[in-house]
Tab-separated table of N, CA, C and O in Angstrom:
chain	number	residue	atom	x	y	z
A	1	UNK	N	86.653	-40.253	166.265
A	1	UNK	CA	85.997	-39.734	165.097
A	1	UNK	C	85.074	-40.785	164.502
A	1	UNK	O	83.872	-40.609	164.302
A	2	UNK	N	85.505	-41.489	164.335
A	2	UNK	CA	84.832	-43.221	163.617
A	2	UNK	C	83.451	-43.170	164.786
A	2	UNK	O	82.258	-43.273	164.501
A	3	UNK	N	83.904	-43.031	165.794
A	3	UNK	CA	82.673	-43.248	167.044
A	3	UNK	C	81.694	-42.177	166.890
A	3	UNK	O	80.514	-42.517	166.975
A	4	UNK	N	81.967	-40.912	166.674
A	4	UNK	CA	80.867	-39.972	166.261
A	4	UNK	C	80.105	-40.069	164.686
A	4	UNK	O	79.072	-39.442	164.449
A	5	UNK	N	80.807	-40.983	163.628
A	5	UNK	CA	80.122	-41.190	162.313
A	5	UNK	C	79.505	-41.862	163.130
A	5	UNK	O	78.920	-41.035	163.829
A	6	UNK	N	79.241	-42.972	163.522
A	6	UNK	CA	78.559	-43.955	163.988
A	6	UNK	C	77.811	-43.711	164.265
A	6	UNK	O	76.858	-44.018	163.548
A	7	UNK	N	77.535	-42.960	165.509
A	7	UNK	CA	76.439	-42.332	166.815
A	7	UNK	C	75.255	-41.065	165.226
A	7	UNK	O	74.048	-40.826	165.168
A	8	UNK	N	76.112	-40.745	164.542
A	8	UNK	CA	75.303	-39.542	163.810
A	8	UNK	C	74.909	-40.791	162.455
A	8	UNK	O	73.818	-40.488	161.972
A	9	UNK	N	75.402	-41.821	161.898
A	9	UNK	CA	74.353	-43.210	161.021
A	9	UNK	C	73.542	-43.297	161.996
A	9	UNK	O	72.440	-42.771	161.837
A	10	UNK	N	73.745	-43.764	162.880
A	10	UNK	CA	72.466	-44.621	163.850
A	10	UNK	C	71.392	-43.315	163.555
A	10	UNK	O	70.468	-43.326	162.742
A	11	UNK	N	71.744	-42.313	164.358
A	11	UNK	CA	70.871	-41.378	164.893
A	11	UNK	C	69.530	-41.067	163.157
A	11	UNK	O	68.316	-40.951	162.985
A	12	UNK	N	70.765	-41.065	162.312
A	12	UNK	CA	69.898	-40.741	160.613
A	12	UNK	C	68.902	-41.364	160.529
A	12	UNK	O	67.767	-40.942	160.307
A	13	UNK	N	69.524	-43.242	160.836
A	13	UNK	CA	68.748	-44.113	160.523
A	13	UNK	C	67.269	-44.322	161.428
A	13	UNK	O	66.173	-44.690	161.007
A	14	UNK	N	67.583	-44.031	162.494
A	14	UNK	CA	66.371	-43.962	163.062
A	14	UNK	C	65.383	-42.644	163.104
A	14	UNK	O	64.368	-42.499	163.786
A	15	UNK	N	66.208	-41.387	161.825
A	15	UNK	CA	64.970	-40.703	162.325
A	15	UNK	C	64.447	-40.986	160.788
A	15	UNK	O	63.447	-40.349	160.460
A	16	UNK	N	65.037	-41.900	159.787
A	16	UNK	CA	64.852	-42.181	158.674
A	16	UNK	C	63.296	-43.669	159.168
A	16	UNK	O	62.216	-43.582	158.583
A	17	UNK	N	63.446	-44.389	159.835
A	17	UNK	CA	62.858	-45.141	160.196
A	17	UNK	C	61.475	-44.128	160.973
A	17	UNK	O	60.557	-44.946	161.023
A	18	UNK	N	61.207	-43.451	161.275
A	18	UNK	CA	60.743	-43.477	162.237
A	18	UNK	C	59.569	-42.466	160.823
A	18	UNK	O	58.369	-42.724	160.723
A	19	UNK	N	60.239	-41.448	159.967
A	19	UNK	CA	59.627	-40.899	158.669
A	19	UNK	C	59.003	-42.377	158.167
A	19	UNK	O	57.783	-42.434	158.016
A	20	UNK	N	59.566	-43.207	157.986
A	20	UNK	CA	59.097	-44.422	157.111
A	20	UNK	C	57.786	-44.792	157.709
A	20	UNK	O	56.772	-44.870	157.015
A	21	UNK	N	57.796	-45.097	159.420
A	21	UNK	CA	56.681	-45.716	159.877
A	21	UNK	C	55.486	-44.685	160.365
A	21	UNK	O	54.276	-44.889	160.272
A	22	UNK	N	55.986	-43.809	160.775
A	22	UNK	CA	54.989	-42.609	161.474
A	22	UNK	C	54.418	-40.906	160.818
A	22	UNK	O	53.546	-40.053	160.981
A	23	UNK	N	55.654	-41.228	159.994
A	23	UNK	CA	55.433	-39.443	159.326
A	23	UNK	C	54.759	-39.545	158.055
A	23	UNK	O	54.394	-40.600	157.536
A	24	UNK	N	54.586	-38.133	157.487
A	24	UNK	CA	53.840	-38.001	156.450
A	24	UNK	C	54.130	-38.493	155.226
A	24	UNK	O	55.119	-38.074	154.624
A	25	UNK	N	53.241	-39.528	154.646
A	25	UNK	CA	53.757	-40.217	153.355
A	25	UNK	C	53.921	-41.765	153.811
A	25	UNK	O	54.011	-42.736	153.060
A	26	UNK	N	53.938	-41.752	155.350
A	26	UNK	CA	54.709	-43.477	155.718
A	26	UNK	C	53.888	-44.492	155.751
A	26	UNK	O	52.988	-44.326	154.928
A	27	UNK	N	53.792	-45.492	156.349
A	27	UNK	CA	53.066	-46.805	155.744
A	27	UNK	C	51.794	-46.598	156.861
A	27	UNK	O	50.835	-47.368	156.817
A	28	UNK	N	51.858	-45.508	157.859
A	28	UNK	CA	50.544	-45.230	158.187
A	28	UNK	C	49.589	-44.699	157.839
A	28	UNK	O	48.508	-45.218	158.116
A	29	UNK	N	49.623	-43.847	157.328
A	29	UNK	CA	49.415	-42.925	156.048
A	29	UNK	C	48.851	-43.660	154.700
A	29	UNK	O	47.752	-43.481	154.176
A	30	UNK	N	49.868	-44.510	154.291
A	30	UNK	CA	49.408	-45.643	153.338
A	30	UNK	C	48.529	-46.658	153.593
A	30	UNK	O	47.876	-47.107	152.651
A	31	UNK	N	48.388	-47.116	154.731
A	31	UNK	CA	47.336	-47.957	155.318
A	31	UNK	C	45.560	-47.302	155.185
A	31	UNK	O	44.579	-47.849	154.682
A	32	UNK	N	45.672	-46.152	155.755
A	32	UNK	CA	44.509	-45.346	155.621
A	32	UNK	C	44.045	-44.957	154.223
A	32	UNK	O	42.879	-44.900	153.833
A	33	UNK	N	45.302	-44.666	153.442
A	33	UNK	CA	44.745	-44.410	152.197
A	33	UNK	C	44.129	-45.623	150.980
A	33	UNK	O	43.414	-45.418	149.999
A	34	UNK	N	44.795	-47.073	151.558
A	34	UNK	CA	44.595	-48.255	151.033
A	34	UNK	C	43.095	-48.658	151.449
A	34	UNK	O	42.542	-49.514	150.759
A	35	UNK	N	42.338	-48.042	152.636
A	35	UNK	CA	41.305	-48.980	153.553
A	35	UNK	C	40.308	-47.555	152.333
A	35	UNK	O	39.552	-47.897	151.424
A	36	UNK	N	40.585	-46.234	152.653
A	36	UNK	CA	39.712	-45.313	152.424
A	36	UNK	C	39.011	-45.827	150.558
A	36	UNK	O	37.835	-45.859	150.194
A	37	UNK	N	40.389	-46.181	149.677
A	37	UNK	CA	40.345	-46.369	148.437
A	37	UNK	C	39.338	-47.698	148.226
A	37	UNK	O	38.609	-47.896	147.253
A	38	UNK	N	39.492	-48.499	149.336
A	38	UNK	CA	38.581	-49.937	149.227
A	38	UNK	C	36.843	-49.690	149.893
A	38	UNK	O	35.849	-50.402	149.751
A	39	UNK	N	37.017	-48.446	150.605
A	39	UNK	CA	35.886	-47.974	150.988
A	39	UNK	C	34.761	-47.095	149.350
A	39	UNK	O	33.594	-46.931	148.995
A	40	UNK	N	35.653	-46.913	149.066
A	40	UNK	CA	35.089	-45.750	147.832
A	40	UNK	C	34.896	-46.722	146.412
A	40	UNK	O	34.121	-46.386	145.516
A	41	UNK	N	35.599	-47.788	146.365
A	41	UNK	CA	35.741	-48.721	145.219
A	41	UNK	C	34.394	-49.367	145.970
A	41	UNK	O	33.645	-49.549	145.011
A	42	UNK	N	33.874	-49.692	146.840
A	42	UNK	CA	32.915	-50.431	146.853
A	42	UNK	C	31.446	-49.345	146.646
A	42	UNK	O	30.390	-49.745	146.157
A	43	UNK	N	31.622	-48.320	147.005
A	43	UNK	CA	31.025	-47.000	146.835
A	43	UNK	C	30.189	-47.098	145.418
A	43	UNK	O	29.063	-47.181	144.926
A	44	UNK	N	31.656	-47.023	145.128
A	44	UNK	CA	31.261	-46.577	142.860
A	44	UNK	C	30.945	-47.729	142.703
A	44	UNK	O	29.718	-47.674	142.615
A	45	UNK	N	31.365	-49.165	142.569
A	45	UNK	CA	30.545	-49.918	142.225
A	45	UNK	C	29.199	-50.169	142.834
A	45	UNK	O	28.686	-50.655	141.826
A	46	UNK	N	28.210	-50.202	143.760
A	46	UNK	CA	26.662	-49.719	143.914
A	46	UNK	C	25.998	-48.812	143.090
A	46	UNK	O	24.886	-48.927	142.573
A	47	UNK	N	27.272	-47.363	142.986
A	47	UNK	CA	26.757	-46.636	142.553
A	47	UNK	C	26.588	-46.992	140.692
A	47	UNK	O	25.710	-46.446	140.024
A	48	UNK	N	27.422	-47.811	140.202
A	48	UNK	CA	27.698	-47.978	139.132
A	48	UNK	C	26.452	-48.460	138.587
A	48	UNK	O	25.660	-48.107	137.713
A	49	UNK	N	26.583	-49.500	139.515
A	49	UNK	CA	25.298	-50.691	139.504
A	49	UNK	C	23.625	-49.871	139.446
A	49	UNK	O	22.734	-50.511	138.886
A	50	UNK	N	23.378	-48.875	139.867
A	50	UNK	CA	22.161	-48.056	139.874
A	50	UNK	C	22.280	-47.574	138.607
A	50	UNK	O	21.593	-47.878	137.632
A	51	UNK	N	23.460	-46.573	138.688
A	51	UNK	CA	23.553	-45.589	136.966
A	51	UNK	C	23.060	-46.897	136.029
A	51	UNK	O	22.497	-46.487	135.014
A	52	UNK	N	23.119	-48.241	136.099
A	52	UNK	CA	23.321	-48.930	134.511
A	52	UNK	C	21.726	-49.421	135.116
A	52	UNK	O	21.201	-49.953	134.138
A	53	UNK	N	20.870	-49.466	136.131
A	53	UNK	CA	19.501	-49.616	136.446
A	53	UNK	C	18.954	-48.265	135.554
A	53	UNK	O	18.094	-48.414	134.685
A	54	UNK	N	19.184	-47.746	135.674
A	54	UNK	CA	18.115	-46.068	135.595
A	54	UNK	C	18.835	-45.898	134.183
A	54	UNK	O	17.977	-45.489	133.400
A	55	UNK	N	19.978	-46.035	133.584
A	55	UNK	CA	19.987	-45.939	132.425
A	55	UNK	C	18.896	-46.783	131.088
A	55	UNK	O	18.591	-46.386	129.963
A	56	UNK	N	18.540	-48.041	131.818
A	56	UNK	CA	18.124	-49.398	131.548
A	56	UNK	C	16.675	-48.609	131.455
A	56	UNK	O	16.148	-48.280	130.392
A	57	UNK	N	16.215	-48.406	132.568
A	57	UNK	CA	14.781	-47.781	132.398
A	57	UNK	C	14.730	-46.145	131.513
A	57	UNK	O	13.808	-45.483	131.038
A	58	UNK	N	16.027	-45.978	131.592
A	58	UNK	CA	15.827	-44.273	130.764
A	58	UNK	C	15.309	-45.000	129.306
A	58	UNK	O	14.219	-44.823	128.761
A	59	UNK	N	16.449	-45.887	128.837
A	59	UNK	CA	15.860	-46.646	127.296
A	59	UNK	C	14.569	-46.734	127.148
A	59	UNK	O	13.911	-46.226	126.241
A	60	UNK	N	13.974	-47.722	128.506
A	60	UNK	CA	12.701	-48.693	128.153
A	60	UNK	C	11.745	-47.317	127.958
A	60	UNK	O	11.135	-47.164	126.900
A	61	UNK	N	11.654	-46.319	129.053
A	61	UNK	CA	11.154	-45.426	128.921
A	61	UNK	C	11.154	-44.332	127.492
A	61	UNK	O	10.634	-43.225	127.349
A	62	UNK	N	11.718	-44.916	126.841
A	62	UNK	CA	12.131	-43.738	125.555
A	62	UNK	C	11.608	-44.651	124.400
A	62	UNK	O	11.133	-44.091	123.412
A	63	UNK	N	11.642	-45.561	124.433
A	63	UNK	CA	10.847	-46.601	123.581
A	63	UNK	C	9.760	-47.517	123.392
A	63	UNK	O	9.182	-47.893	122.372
A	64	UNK	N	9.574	-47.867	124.939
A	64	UNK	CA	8.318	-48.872	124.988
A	64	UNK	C	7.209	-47.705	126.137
A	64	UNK	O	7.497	-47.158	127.201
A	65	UNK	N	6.014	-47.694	125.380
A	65	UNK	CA	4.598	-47.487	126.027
A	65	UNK	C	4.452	-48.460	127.619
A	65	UNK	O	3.867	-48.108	128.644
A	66	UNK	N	5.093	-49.560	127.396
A	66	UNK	CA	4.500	-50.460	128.896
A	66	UNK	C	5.202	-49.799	129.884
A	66	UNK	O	4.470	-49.446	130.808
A	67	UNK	N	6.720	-49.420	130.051
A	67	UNK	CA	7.243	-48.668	130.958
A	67	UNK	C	6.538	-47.408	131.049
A	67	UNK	O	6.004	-47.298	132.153
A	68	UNK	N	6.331	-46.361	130.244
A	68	UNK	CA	5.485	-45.157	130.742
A	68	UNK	C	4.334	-45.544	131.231
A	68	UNK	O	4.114	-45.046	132.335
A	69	UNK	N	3.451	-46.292	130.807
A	69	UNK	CA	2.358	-46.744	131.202
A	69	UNK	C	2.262	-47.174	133.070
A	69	UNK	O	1.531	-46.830	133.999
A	70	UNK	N	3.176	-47.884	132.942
A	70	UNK	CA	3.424	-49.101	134.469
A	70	UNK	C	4.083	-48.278	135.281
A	70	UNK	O	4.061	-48.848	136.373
A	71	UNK	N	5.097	-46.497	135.472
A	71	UNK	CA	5.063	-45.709	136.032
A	71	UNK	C	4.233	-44.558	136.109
A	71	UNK	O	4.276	-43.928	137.166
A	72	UNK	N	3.252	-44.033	134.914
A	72	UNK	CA	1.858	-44.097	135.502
A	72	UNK	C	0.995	-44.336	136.039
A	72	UNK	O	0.054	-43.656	136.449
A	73	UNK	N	1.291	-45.581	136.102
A	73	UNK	CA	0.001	-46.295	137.115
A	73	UNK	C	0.414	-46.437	138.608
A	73	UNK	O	-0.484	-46.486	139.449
A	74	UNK	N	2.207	-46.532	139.132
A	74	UNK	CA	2.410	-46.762	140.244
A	74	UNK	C	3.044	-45.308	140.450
A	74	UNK	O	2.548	-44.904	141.502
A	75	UNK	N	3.640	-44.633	140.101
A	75	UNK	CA	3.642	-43.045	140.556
A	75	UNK	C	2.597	-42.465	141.025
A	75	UNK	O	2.425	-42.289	142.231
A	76	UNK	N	1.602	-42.022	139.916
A	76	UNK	CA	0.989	-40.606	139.830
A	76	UNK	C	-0.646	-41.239	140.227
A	76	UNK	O	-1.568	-40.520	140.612
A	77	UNK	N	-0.749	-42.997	139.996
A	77	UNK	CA	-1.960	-43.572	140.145
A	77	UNK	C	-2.957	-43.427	138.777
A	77	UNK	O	-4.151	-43.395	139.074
A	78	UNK	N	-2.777	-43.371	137.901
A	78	UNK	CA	-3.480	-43.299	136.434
A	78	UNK	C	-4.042	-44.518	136.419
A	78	UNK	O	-3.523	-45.614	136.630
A	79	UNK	N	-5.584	-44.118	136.046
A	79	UNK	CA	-5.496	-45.568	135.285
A	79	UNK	C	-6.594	-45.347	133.645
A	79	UNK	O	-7.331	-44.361	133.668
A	80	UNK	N	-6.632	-46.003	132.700
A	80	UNK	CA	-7.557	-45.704	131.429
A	80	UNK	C	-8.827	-45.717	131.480
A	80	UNK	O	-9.506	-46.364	132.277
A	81	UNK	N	-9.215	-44.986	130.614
A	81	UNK	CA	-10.366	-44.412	130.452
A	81	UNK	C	-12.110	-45.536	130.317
A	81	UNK	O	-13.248	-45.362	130.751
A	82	UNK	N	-11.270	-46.922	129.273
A	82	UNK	CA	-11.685	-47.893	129.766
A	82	UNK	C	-12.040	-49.033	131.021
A	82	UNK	O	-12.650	-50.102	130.988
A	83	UNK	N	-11.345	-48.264	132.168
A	83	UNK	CA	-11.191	-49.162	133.701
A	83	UNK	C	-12.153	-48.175	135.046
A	83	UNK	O	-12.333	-46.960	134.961
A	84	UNK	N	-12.572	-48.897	136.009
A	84	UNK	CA	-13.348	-48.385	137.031
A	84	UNK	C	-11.746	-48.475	137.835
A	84	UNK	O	-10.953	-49.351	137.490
A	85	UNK	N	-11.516	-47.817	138.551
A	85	UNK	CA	-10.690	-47.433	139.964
A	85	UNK	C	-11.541	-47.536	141.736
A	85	UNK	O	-12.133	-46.754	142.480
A	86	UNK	N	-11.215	-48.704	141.748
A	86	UNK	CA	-11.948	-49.166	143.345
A	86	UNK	C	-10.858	-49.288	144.313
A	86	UNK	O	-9.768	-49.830	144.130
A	87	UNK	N	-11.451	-48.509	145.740
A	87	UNK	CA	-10.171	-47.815	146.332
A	87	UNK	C	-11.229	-48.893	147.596
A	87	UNK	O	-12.447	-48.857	147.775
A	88	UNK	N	-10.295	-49.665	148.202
A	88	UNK	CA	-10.380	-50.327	149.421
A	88	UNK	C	-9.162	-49.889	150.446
A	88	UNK	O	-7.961	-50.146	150.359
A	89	UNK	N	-9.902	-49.115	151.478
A	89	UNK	CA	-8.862	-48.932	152.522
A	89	UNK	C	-8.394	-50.146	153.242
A	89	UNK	O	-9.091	-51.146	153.413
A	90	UNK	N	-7.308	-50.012	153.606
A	90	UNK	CA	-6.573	-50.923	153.818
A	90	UNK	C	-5.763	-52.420	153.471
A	90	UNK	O	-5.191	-53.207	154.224
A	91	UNK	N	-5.938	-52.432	152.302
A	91	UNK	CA	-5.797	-53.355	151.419
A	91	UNK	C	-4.348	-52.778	150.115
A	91	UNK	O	-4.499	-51.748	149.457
A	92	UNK	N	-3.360	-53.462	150.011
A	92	UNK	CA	-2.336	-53.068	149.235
A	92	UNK	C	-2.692	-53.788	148.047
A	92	UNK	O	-3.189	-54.914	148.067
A	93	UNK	N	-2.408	-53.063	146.909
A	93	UNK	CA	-2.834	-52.989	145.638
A	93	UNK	C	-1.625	-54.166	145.052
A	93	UNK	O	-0.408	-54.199	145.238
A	94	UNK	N	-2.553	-55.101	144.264
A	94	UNK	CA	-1.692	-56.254	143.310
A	94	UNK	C	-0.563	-55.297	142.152
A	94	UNK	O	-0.706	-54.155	141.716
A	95	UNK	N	0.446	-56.214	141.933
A	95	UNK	CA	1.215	-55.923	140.842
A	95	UNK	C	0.514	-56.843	139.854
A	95	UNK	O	0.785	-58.037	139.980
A	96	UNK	N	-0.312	-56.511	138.923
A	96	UNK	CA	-0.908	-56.871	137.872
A	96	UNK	C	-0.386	-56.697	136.657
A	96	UNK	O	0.364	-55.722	136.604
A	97	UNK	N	-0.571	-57.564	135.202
A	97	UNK	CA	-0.019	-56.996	133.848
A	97	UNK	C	-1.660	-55.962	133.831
A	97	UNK	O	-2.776	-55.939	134.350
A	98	UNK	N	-0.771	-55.196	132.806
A	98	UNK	CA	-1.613	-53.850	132.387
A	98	UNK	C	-2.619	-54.888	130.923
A	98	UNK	O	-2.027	-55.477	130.018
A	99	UNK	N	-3.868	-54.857	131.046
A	99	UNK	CA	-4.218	-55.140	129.946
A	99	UNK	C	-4.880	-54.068	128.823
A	99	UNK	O	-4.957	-52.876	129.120
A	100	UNK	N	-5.442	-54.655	127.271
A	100	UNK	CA	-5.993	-53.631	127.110
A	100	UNK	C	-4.691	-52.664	126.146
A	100	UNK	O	-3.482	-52.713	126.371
A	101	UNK	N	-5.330	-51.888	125.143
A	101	UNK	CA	-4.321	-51.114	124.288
A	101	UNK	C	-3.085	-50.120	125.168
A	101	UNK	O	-3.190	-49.840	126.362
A	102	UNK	N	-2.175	-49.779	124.461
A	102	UNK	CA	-0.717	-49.266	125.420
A	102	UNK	C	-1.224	-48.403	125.673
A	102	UNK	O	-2.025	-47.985	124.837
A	103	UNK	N	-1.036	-47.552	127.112
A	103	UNK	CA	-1.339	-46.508	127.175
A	103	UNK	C	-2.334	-45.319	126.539
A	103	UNK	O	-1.972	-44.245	126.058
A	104	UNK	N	-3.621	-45.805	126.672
A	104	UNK	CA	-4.711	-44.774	125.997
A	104	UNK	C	-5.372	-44.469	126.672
A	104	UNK	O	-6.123	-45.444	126.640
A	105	UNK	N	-5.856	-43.720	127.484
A	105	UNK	CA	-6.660	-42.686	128.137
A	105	UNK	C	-6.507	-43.024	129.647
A	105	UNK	O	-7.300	-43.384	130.517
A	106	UNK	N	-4.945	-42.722	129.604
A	106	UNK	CA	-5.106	-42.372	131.550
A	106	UNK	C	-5.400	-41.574	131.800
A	106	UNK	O	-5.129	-40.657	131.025
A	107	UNK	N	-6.123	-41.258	132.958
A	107	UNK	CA	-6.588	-40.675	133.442
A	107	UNK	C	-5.909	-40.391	135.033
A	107	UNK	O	-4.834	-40.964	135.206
A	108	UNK	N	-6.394	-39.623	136.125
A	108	UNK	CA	-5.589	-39.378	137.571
A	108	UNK	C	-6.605	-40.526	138.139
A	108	UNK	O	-7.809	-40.537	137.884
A	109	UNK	N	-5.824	-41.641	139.077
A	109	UNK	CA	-7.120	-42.305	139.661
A	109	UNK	C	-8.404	-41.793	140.788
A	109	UNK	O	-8.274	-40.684	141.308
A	110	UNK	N	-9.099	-42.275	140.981
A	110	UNK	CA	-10.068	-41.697	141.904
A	110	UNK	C	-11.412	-40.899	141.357
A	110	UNK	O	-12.416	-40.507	141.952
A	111	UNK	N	-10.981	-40.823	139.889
A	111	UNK	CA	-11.475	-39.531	138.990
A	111	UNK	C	-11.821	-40.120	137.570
A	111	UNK	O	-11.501	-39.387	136.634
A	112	UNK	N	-12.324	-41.128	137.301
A	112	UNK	CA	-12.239	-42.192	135.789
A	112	UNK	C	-12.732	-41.333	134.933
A	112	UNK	O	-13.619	-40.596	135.364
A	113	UNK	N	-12.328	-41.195	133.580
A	113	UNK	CA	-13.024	-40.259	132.418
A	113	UNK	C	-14.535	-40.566	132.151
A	113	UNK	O	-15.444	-39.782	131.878
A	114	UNK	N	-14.545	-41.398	132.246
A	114	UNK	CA	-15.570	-42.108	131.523
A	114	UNK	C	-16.461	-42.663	132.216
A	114	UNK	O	-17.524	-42.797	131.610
A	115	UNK	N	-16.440	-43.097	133.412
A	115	UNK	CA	-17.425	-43.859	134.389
A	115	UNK	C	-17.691	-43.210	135.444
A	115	UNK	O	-16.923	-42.691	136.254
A	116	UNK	N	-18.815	-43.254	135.417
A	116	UNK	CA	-19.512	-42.053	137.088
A	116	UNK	C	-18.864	-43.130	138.387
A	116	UNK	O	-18.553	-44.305	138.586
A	117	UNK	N	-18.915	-42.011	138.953
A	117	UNK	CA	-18.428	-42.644	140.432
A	117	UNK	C	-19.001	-43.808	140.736
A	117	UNK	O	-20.193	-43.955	140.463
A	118	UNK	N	-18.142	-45.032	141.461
A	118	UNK	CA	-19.063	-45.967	142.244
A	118	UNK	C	-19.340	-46.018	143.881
A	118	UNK	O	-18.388	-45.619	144.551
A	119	UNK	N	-20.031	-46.274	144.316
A	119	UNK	CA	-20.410	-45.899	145.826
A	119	UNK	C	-20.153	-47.328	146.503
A	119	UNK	O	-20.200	-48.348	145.817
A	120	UNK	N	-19.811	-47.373	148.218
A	120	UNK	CA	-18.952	-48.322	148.620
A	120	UNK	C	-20.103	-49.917	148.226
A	120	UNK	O	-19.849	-51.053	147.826
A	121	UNK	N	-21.193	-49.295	148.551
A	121	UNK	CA	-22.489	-50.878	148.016
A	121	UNK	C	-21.842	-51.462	146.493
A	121	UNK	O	-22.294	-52.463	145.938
A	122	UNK	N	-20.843	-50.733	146.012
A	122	UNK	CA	-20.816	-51.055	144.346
A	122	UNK	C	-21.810	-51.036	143.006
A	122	UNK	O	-21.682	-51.501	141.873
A	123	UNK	N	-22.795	-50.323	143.632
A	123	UNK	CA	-23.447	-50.183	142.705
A	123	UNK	C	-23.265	-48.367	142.655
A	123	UNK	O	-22.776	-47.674	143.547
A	124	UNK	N	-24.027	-47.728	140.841
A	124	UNK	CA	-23.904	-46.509	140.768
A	124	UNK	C	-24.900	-45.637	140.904
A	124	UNK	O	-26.003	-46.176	140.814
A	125	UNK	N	-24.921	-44.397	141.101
A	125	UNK	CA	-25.797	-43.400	141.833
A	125	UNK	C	-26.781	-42.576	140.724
A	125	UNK	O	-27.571	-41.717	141.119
């Protein structure tokens, strides 16, 4: 009798062991869920890190003229009503300060309010 408790502990313990290492809930299971959680924590923080970028510019944008201005000019290509727009192919355009009053008469580039076209000699027609 003593010999069959025995044989039926062992047998528990190893199918108790075997739930611990292999079955659902067990430290394999936990391993994956530990790697997946360190996968996603590095996730949200990038992502965190952008939300507090674009929040940063939602402000500047809600208060300062130079941010609307300086995504006018590199979005949509605006430039004021006071400025000529000279388009050289192949040539990438400087990051320049904006001079000149905040934001007053942009215009779409290519198209100046105020100044007739210039022709490639640089002089006007």
């Amino acid at each position: 009798m003593l010999k069959w408790l025995a044989v039926v502990l062992i047998a528990l313990l190893g199918l108790l062991q075997y739930s611990l290492w292999l079955g659902e809930g067990g430290l394999r299971e936990l391993t994956h869920i530990r790697s997946r959680v360190d996968t996603l924590a590095a996730e949200t923080e990038t992502l965190e890190a952008r939300n507090q970028r674009l929040a940063a510019e939602v402000v500047d944008l809600k208060n300062g003229l130079d941010a609307i201005e300086e995504r006018a000019r590199s979005d949509i290509g605006m430039v004021r009503s006071d400025e000529q727009f000279f388009w050289v192919p192949g040539v990438e355009p400087e990051d320049s300060p904006v001079d000149g009053p905040e934001g007053e008469g942009l215009t779409p580039s290519g198209v100046p309010a105020t100044s007739p076209p210039v022709t490639s000699e640089g002089s006007r027609p």
